[in-house]
mmCIF file of C-alpha atoms and ligand atoms in Angstrom:
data_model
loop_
_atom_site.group_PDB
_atom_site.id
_atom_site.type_symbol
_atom_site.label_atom_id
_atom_site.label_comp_id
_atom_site.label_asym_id
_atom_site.label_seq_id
_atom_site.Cartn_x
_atom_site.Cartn_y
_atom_site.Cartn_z
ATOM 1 C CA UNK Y 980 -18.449 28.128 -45.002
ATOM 2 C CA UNK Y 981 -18.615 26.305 -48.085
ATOM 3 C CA UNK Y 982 -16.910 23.285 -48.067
ATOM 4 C CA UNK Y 983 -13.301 23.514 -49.811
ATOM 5 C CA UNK Y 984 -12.795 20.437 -52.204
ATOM 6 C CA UNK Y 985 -10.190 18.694 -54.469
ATOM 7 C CA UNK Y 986 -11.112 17.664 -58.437
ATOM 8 C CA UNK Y 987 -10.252 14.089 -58.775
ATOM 9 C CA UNK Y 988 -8.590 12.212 -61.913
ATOM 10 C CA UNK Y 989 -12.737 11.047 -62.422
ATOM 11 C CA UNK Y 990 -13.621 14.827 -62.947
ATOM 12 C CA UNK Y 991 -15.656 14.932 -60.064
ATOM 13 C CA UNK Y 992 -14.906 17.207 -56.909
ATOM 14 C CA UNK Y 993 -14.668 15.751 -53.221
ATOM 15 C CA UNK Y 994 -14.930 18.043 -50.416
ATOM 16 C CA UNK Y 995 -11.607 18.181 -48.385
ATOM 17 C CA UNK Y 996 -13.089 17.638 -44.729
ATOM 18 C CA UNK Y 997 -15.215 14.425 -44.243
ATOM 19 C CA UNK Y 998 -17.273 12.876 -41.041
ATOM 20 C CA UNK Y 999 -15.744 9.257 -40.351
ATOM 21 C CA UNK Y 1000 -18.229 6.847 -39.093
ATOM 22 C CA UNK Y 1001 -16.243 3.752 -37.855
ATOM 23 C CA UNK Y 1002 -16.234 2.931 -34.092
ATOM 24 C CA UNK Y 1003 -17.789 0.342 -32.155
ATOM 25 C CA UNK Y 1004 -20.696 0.283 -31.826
ATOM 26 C CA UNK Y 1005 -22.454 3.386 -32.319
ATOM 27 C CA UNK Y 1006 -26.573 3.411 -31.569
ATOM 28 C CA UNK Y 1007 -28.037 4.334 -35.132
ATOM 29 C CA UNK Y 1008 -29.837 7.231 -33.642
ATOM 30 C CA UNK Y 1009 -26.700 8.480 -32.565
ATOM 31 C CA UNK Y 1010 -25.308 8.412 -35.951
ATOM 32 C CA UNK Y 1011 -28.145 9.957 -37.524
ATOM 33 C CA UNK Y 1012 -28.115 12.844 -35.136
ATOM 34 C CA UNK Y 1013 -24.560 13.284 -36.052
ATOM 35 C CA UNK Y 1014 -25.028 13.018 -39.472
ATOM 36 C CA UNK Y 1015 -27.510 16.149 -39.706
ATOM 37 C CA UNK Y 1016 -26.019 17.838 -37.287
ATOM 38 C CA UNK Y 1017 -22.587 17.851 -39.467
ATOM 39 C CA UNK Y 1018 -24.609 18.819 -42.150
ATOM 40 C CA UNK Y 1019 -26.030 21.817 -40.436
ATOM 41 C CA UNK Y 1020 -22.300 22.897 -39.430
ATOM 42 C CA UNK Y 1021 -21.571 22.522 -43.297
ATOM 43 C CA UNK Y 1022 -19.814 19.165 -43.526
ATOM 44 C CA UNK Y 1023 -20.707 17.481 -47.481
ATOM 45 C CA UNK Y 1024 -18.610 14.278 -47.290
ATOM 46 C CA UNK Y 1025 -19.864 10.902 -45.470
ATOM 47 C CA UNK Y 1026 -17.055 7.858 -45.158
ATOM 48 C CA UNK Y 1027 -19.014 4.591 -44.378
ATOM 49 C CA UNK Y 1028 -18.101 1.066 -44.910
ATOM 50 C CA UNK Y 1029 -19.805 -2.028 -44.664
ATOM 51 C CA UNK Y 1030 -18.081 -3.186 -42.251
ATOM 52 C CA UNK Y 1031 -18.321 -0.109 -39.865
ATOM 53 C CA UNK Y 1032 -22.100 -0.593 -40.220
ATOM 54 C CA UNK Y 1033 -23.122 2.659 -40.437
ATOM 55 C CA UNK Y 1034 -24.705 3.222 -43.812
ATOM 56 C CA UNK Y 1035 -28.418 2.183 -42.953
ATOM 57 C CA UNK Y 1036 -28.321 5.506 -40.212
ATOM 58 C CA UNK Y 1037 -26.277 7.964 -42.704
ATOM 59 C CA UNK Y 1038 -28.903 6.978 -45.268
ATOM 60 C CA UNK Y 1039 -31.728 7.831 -42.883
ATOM 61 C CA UNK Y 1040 -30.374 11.043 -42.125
ATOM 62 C CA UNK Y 1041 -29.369 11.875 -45.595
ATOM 63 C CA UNK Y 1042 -32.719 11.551 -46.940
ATOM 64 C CA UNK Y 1043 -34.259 13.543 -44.575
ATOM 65 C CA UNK Y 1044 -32.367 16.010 -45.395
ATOM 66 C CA UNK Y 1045 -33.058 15.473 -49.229
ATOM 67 C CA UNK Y 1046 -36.362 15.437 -48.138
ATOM 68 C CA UNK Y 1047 -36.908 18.747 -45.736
ATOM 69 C CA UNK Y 1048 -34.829 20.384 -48.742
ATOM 70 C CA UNK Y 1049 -31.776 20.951 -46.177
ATOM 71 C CA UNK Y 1050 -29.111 19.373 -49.130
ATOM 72 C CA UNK Y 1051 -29.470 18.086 -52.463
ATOM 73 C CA UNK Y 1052 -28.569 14.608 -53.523
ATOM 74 C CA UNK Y 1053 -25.638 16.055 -55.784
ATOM 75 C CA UNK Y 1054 -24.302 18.682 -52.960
ATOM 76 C CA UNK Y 1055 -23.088 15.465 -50.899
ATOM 77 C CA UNK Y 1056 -20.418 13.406 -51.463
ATOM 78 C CA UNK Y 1057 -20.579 9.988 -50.135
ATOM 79 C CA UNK Y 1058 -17.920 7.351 -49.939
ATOM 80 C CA UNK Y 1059 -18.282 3.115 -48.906
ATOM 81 C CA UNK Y 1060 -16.019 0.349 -48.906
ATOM 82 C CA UNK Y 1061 -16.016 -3.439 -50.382
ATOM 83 C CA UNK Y 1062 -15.613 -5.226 -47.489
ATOM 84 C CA UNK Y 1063 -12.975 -8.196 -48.165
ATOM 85 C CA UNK Y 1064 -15.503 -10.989 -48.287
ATOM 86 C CA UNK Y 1065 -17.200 -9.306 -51.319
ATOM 87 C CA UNK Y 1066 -14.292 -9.644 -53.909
ATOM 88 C CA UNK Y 1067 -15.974 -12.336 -55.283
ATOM 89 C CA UNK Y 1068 -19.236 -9.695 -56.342
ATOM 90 C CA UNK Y 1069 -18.245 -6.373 -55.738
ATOM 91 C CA UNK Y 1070 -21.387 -5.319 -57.850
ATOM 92 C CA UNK Y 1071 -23.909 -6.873 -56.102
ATOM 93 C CA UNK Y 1072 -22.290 -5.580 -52.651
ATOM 94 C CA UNK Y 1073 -22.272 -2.209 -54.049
ATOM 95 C CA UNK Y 1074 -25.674 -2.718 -54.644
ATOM 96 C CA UNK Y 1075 -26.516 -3.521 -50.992
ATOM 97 C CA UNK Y 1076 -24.728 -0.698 -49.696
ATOM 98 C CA UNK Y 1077 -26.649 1.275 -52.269
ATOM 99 C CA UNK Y 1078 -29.812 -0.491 -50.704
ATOM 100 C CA UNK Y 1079 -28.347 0.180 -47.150
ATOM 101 C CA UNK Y 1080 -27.955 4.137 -47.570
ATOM 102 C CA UNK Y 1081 -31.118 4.822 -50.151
ATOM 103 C CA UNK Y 1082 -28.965 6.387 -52.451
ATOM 104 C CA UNK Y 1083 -29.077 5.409 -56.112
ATOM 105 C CA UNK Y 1084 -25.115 6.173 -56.877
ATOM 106 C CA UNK Y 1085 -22.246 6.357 -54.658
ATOM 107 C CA UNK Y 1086 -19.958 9.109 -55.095
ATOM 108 C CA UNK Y 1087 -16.794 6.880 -54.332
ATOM 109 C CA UNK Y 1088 -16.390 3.324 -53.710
ATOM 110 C CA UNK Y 1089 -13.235 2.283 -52.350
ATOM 111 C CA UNK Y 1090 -11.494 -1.784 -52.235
ATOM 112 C CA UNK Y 1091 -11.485 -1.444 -48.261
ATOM 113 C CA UNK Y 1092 -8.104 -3.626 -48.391
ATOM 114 C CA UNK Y 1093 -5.665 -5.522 -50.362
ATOM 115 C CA UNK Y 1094 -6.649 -8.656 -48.903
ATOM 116 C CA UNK Y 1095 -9.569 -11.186 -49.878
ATOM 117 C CA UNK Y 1096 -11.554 -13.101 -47.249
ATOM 118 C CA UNK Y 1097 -14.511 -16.267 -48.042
ATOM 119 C CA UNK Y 1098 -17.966 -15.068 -48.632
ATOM 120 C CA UNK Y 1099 -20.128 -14.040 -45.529
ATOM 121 C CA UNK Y 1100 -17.021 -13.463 -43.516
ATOM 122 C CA UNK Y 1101 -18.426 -10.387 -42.075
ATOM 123 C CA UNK Y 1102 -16.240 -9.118 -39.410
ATOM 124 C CA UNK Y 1103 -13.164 -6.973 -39.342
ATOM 125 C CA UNK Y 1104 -10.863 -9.329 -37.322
ATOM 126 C CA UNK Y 1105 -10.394 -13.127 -39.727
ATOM 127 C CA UNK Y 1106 -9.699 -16.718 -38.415
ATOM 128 C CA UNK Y 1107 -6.935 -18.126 -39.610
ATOM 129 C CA UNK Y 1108 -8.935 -20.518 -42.652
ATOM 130 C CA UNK Y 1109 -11.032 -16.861 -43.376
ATOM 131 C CA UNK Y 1110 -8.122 -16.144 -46.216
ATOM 132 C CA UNK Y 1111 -8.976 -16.179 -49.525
ATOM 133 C CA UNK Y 1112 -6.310 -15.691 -52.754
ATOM 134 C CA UNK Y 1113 -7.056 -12.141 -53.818
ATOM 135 C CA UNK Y 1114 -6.746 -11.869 -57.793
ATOM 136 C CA UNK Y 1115 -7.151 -7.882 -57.791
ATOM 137 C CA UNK Y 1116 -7.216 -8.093 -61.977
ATOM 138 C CA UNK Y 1117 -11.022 -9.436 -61.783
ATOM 139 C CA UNK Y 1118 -11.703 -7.501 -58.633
ATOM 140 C CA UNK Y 1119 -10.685 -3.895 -60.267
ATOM 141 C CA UNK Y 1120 -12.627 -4.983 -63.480
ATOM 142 C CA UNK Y 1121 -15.868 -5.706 -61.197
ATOM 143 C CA UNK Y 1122 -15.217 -2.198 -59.910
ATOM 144 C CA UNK Y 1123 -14.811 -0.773 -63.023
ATOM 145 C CA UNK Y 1124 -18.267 -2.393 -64.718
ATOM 146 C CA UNK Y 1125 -19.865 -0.202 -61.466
ATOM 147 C CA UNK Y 1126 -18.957 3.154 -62.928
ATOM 148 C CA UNK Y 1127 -20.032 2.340 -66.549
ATOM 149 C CA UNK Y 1128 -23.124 1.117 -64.536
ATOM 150 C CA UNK Y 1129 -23.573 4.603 -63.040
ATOM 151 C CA UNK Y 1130 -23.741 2.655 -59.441
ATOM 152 C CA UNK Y 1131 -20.519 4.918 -58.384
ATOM 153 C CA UNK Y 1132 -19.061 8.278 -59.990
ATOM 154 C CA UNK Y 1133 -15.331 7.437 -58.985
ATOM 155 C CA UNK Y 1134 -13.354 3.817 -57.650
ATOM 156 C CA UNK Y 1135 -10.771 4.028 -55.737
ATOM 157 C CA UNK Y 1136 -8.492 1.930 -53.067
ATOM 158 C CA UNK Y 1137 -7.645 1.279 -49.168
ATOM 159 C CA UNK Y 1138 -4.731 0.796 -47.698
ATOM 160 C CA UNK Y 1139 -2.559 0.440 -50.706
ATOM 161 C CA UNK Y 1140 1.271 0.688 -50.799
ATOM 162 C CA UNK Y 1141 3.341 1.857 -53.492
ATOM 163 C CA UNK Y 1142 3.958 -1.075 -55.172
ATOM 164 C CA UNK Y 1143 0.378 -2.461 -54.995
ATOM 165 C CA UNK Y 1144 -1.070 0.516 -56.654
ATOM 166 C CA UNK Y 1145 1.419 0.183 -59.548
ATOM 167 C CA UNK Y 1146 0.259 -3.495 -59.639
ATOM 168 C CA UNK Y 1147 -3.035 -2.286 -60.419
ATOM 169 C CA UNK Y 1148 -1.896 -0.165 -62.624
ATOM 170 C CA UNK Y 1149 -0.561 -1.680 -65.377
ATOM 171 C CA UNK Y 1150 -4.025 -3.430 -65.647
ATOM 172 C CA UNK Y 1151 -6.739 -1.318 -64.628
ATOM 173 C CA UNK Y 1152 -8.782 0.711 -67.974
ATOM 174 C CA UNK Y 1153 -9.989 3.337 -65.148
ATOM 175 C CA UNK Y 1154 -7.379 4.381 -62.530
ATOM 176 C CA UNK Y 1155 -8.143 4.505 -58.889
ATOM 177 C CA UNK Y 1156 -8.976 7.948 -58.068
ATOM 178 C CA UNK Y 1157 -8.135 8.031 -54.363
ATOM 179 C CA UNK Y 1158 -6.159 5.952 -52.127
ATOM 180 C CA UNK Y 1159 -7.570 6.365 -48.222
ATOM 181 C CA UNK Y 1160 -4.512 5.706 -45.941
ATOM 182 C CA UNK Y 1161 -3.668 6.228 -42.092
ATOM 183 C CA UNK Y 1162 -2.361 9.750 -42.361
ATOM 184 C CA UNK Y 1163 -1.577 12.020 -39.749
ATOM 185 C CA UNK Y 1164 1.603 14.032 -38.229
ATOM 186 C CA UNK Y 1165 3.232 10.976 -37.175
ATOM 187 C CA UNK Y 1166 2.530 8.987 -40.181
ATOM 188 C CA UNK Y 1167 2.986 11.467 -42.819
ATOM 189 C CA UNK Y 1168 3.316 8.753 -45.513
ATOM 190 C CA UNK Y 1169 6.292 10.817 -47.675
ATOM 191 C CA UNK Y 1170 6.965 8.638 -50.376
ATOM 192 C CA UNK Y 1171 3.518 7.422 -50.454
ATOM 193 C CA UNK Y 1172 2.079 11.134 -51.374
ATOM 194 C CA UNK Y 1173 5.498 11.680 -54.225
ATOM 195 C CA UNK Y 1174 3.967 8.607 -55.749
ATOM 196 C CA UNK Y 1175 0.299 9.165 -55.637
ATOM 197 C CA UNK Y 1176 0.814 13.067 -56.670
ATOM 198 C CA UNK Y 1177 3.021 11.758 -59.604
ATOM 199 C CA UNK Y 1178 -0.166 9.536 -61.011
ATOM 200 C CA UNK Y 1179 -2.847 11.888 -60.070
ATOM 201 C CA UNK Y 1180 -4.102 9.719 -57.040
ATOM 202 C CA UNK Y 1181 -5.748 11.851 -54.523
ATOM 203 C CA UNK Y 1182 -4.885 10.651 -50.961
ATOM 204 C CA UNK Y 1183 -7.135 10.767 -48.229
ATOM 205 C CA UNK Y 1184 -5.963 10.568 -44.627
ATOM 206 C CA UNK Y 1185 -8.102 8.261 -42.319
ATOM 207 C CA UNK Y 1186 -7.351 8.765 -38.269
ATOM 208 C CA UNK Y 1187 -5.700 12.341 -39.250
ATOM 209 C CA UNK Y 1188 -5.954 13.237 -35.553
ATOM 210 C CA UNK Y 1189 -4.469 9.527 -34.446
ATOM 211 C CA UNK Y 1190 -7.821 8.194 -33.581
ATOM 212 C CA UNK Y 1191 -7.329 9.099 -29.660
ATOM 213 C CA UNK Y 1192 -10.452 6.976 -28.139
ATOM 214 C CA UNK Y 1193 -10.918 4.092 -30.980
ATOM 215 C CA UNK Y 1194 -9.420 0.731 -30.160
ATOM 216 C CA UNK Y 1195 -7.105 0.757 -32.946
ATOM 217 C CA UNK Y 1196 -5.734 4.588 -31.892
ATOM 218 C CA UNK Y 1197 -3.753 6.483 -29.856
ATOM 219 C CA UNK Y 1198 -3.772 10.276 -27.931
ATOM 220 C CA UNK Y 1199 -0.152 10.964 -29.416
ATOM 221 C CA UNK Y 1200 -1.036 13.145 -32.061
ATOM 222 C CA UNK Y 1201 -2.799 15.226 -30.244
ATOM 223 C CA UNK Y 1202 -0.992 15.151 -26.775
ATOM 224 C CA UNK Y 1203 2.353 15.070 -29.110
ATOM 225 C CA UNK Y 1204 4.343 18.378 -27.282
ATOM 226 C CA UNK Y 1205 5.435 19.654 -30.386
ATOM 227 C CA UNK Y 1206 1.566 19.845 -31.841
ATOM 228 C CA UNK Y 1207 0.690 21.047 -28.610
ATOM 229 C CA UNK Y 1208 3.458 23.739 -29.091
ATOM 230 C CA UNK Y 1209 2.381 24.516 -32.506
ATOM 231 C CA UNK Y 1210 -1.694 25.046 -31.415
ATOM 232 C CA UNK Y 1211 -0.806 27.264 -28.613
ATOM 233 C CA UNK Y 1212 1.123 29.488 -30.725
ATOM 234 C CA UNK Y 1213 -1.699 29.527 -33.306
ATOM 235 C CA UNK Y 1214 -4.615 29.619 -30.636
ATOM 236 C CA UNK Y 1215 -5.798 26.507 -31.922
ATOM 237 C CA UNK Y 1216 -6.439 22.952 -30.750
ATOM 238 C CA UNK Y 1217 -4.116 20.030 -31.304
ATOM 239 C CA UNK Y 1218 -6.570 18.303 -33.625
ATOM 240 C CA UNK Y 1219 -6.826 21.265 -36.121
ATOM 241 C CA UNK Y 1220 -3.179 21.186 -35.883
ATOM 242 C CA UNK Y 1221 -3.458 17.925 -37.449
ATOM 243 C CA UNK Y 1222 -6.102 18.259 -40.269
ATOM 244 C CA UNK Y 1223 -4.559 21.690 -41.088
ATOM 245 C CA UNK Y 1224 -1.179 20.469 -41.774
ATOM 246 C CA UNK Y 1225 -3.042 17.428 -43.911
ATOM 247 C CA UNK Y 1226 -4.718 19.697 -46.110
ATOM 248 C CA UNK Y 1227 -1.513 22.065 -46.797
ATOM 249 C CA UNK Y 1228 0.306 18.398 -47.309
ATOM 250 C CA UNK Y 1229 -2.188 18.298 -50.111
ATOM 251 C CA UNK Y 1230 -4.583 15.552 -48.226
ATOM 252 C CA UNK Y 1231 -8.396 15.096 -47.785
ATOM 253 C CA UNK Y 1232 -9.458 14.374 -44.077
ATOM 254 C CA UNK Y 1233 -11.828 11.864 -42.703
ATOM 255 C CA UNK Y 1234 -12.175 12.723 -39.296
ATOM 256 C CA UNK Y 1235 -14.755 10.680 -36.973
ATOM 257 C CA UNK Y 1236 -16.514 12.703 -34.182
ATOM 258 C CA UNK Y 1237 -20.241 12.503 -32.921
ATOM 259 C CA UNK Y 1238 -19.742 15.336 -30.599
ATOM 260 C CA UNK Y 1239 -20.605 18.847 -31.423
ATOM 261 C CA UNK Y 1240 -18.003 20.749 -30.186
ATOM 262 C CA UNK Y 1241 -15.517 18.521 -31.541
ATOM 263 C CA UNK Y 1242 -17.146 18.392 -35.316
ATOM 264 C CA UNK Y 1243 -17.302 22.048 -35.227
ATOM 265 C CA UNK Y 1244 -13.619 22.499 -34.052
ATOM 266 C CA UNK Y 1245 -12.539 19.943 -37.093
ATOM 267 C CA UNK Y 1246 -14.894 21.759 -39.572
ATOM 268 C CA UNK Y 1247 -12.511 24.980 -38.113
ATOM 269 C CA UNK Y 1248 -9.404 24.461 -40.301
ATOM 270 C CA UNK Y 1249 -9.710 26.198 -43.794
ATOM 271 C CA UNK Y 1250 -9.192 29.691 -43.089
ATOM 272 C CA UNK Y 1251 -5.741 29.847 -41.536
ATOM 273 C CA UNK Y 1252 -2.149 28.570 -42.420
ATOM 274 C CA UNK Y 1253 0.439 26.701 -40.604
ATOM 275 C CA UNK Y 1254 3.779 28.735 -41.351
ATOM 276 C CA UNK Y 1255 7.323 26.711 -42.549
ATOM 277 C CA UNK Y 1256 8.508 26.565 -39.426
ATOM 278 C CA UNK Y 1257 5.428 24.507 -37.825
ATOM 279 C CA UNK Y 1258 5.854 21.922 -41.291
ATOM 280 C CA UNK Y 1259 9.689 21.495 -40.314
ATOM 281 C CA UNK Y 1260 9.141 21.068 -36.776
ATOM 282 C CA UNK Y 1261 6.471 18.331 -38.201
ATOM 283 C CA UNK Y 1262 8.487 16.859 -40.441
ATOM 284 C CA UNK Y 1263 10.914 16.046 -37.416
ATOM 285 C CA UNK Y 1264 8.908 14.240 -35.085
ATOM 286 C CA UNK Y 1265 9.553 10.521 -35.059
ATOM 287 C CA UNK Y 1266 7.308 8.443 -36.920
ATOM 288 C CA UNK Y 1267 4.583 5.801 -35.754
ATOM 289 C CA UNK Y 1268 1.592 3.584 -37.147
ATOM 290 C CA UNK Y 1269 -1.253 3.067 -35.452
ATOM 291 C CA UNK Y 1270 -2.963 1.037 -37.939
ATOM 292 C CA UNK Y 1271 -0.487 -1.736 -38.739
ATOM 293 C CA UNK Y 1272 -2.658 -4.618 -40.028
ATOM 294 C CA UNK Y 1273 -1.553 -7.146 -37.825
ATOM 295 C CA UNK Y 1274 -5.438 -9.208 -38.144
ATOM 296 C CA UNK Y 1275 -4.502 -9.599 -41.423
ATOM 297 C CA UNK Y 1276 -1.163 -11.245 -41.586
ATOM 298 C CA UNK Y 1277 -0.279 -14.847 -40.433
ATOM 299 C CA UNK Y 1278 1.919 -17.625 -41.536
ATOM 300 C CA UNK Y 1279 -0.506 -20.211 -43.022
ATOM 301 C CA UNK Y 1280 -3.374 -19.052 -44.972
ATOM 302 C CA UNK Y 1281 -2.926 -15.156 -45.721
ATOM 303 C CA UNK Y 1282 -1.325 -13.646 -48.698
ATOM 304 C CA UNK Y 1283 0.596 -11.812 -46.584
ATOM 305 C CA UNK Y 1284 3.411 -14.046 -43.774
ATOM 306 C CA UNK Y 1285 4.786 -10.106 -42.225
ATOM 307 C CA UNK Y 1286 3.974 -6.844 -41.631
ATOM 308 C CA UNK Y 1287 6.171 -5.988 -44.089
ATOM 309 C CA UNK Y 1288 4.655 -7.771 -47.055
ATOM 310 C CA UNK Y 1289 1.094 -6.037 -46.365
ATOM 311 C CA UNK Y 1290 2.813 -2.721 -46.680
ATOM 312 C CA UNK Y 1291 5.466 -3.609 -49.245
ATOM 313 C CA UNK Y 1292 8.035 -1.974 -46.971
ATOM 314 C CA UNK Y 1293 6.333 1.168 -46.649
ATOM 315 C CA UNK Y 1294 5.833 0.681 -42.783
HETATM 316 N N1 LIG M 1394 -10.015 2.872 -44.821
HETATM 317 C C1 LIG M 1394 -9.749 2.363 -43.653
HETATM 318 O O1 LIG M 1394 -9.210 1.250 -43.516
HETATM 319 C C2 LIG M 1394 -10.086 3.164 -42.418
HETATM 320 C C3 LIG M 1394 -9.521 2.815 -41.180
HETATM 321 C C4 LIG M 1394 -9.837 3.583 -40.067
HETATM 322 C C5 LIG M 1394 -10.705 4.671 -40.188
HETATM 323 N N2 LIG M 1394 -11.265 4.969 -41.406
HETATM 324 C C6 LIG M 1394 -12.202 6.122 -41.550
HETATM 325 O O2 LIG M 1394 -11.586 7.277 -41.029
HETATM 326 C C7 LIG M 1394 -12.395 7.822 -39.992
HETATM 327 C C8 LIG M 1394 -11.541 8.510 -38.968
HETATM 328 O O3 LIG M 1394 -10.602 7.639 -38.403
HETATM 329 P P1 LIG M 1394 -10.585 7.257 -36.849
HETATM 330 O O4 LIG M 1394 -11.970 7.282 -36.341
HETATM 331 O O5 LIG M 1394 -9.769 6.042 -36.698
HETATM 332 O O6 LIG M 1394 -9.689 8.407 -36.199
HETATM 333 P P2 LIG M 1394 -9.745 9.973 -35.962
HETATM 334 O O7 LIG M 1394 -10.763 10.631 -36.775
HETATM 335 O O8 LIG M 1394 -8.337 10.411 -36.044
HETATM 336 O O9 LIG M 1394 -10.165 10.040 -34.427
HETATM 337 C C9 LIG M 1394 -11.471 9.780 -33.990
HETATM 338 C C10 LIG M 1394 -11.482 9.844 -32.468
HETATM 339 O O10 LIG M 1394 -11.031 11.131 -32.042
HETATM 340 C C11 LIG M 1394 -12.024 11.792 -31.252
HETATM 341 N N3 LIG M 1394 -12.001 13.188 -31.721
HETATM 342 C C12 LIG M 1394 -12.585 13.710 -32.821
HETATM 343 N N4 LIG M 1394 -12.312 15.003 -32.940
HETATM 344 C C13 LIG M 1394 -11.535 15.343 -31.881
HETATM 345 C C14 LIG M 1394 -10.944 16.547 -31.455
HETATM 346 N N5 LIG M 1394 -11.113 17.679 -32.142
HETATM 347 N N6 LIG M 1394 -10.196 16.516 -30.321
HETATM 348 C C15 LIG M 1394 -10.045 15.366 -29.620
HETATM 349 N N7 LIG M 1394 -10.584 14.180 -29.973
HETATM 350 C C16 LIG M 1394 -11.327 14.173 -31.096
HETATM 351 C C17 LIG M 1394 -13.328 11.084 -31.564
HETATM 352 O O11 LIG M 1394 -14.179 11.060 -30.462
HETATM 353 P P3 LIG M 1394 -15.604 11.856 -30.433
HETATM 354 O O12 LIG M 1394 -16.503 11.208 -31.441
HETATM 355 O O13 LIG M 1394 -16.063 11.654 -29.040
HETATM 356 O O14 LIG M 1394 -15.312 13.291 -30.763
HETATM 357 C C18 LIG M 1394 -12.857 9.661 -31.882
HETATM 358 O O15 LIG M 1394 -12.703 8.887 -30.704
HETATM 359 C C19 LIG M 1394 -13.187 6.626 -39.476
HETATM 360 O O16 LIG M 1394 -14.329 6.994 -38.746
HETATM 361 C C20 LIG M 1394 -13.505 5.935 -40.794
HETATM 362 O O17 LIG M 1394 -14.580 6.605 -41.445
HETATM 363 C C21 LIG M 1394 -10.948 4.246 -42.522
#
């Protein structure tokens, strides 16, 4: 199956269904297995990050396959993050993630988060004195001078409310292209997707199945009775309950799995439908965020003294 994908305010496409590659810590080989093997099964889209340190093994694999003819350079789409202590360069960090994958252009290169940390500050959870003042103006420009560069086709964000995206806005001479969020049947991020829609923001749902086995996730999605419900009648599984009602919502997925079965089963959702019904009984469950962003909130030295101010509300 070829995989279905989504024309972005850049002009270029991004397939719908991508492979995550965060978790902790993942043997390279392992990720390099699971990186051809999803391209054997027909995934084309690659989230990394710095931070989740899995570019070096996605660019082994990736070249292979350039190499044994299995994909072209330009049939795979490949997104990485700025990692927060970069602000201050996002250039030359694109540069090393460049170096890290052996690719010569990224397909998308997302700010990771809202939030700016002091250079070499190179894990996810900050001290307290890690905080740095985030001016996003110079940070969007340095992001900007990448795509005239040719380093990256299309910029986008992480982890950006409402209000911080029309922040950017009102400065920015190339508009984000996607905003990657936590997404999934009990996050379904309403007003968030009105607002992106309205400026031609494609949003991309990160833990669409919950993230059931990651530290930062939870089983409820896909042990939620009403999903359960829902995949029974359907003869499907819970997950593909999740990252089929994400793509009708009009959402990419990025769902992580290194197992087989599992990367087949979420490669398994574009040629059936969820029916009204299913979306109302969806649209009723009670609403919870996995992701919340607690590491990056305290009273002293972050931007950001609640919850509530990282997500402008939205949470
Ligand atoms: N931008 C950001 O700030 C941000 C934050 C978090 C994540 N992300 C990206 O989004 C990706 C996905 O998010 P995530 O890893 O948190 O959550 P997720 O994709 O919702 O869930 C991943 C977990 O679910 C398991 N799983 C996968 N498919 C399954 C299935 N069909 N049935 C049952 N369990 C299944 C995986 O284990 P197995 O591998 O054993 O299958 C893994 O433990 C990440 O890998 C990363 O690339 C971005």
């Amino acid at each position: 199956m070829k995989a279905p994908a989504v024309r972005l305010s850049s002009g270029r496409k991004l397939p719908l269904i991508a492979l995550g590659t965060a978790g902790i810590p993942y043997h390279s080989q392992q990720i390099q297995t699971s990186i051809s093997l999803a391209l054997k099964i027909g995934y084309r889209h690659f989230d990394t990050a710095k931070i989740y340190g899995s570019e070096p093994a996605i660019g082994k694999a990736l070249n292979e396959a350039f190499d044994e003819g299995i994909v072209k350079r330009e049939e795979v789409f490949v997104t990485s993050k700025l990692w927060c202590s970069d602000h201050h360069d996002p250039g030359a960090a694109l540069k090393r993630t460049l170096h890290n994958l052996k690719l010569e252009y990224l397909d998308l290169y997302l700010v990771h988060w809202p939030v700016r940390f002091k250079e070499g500050v190179c894990y996810a959870v900050p001290k307290e004195d890690d905080f740095e003042r985030l001016d996003m103006e110079q940070t969007w420009h340095a992001m900007e001078k990448c795509v005239e560069l040719g380093l990256c086709h299309s910029i986008g964000i992480s982890n950006f409310s409402s209000k911080k995206i029309e922040d950017l806005l009102s400065h920015a001479s190339i508009p984000p292209a996607v905003n990657q969020v936590e997404l999934h049947p009990l996050w379904r991020q309403h007003k968030l997707r009105e607002f992106c829609a309205e400026r031609k923001i494609h949003l991309s749902a990160y833990s669409p199945l919950g993230g059931p086995g990651s530290p930062w996730g939870s089983k409820a999605v896909i042990k939620n009775p009403t999903i359960v419900s829902i995949a029974h009648k359907h003869q499907r599984t819970p997950a593909q309950i999740a990252l089929r009602w994400a793509l009708e919502s009009g959402v990419s997925v990025v769902a992580k799995s290194f197992n087989e079965e599992r990367m087949q089963e979420n490669w398994g959702v574009s040629d059936w439908v969820l029916d009204a019904e299913d979306h109302c009984k969806i649209n009723d469950l009670s609403q919870m965020k996995f992701m919340r962003g607690d590491f990056l909130v305290n009273n002293t030295t972050s931007p950001y003294k609640t919850i509530e101010e990282l997500w402008d509300g939205e949470i």
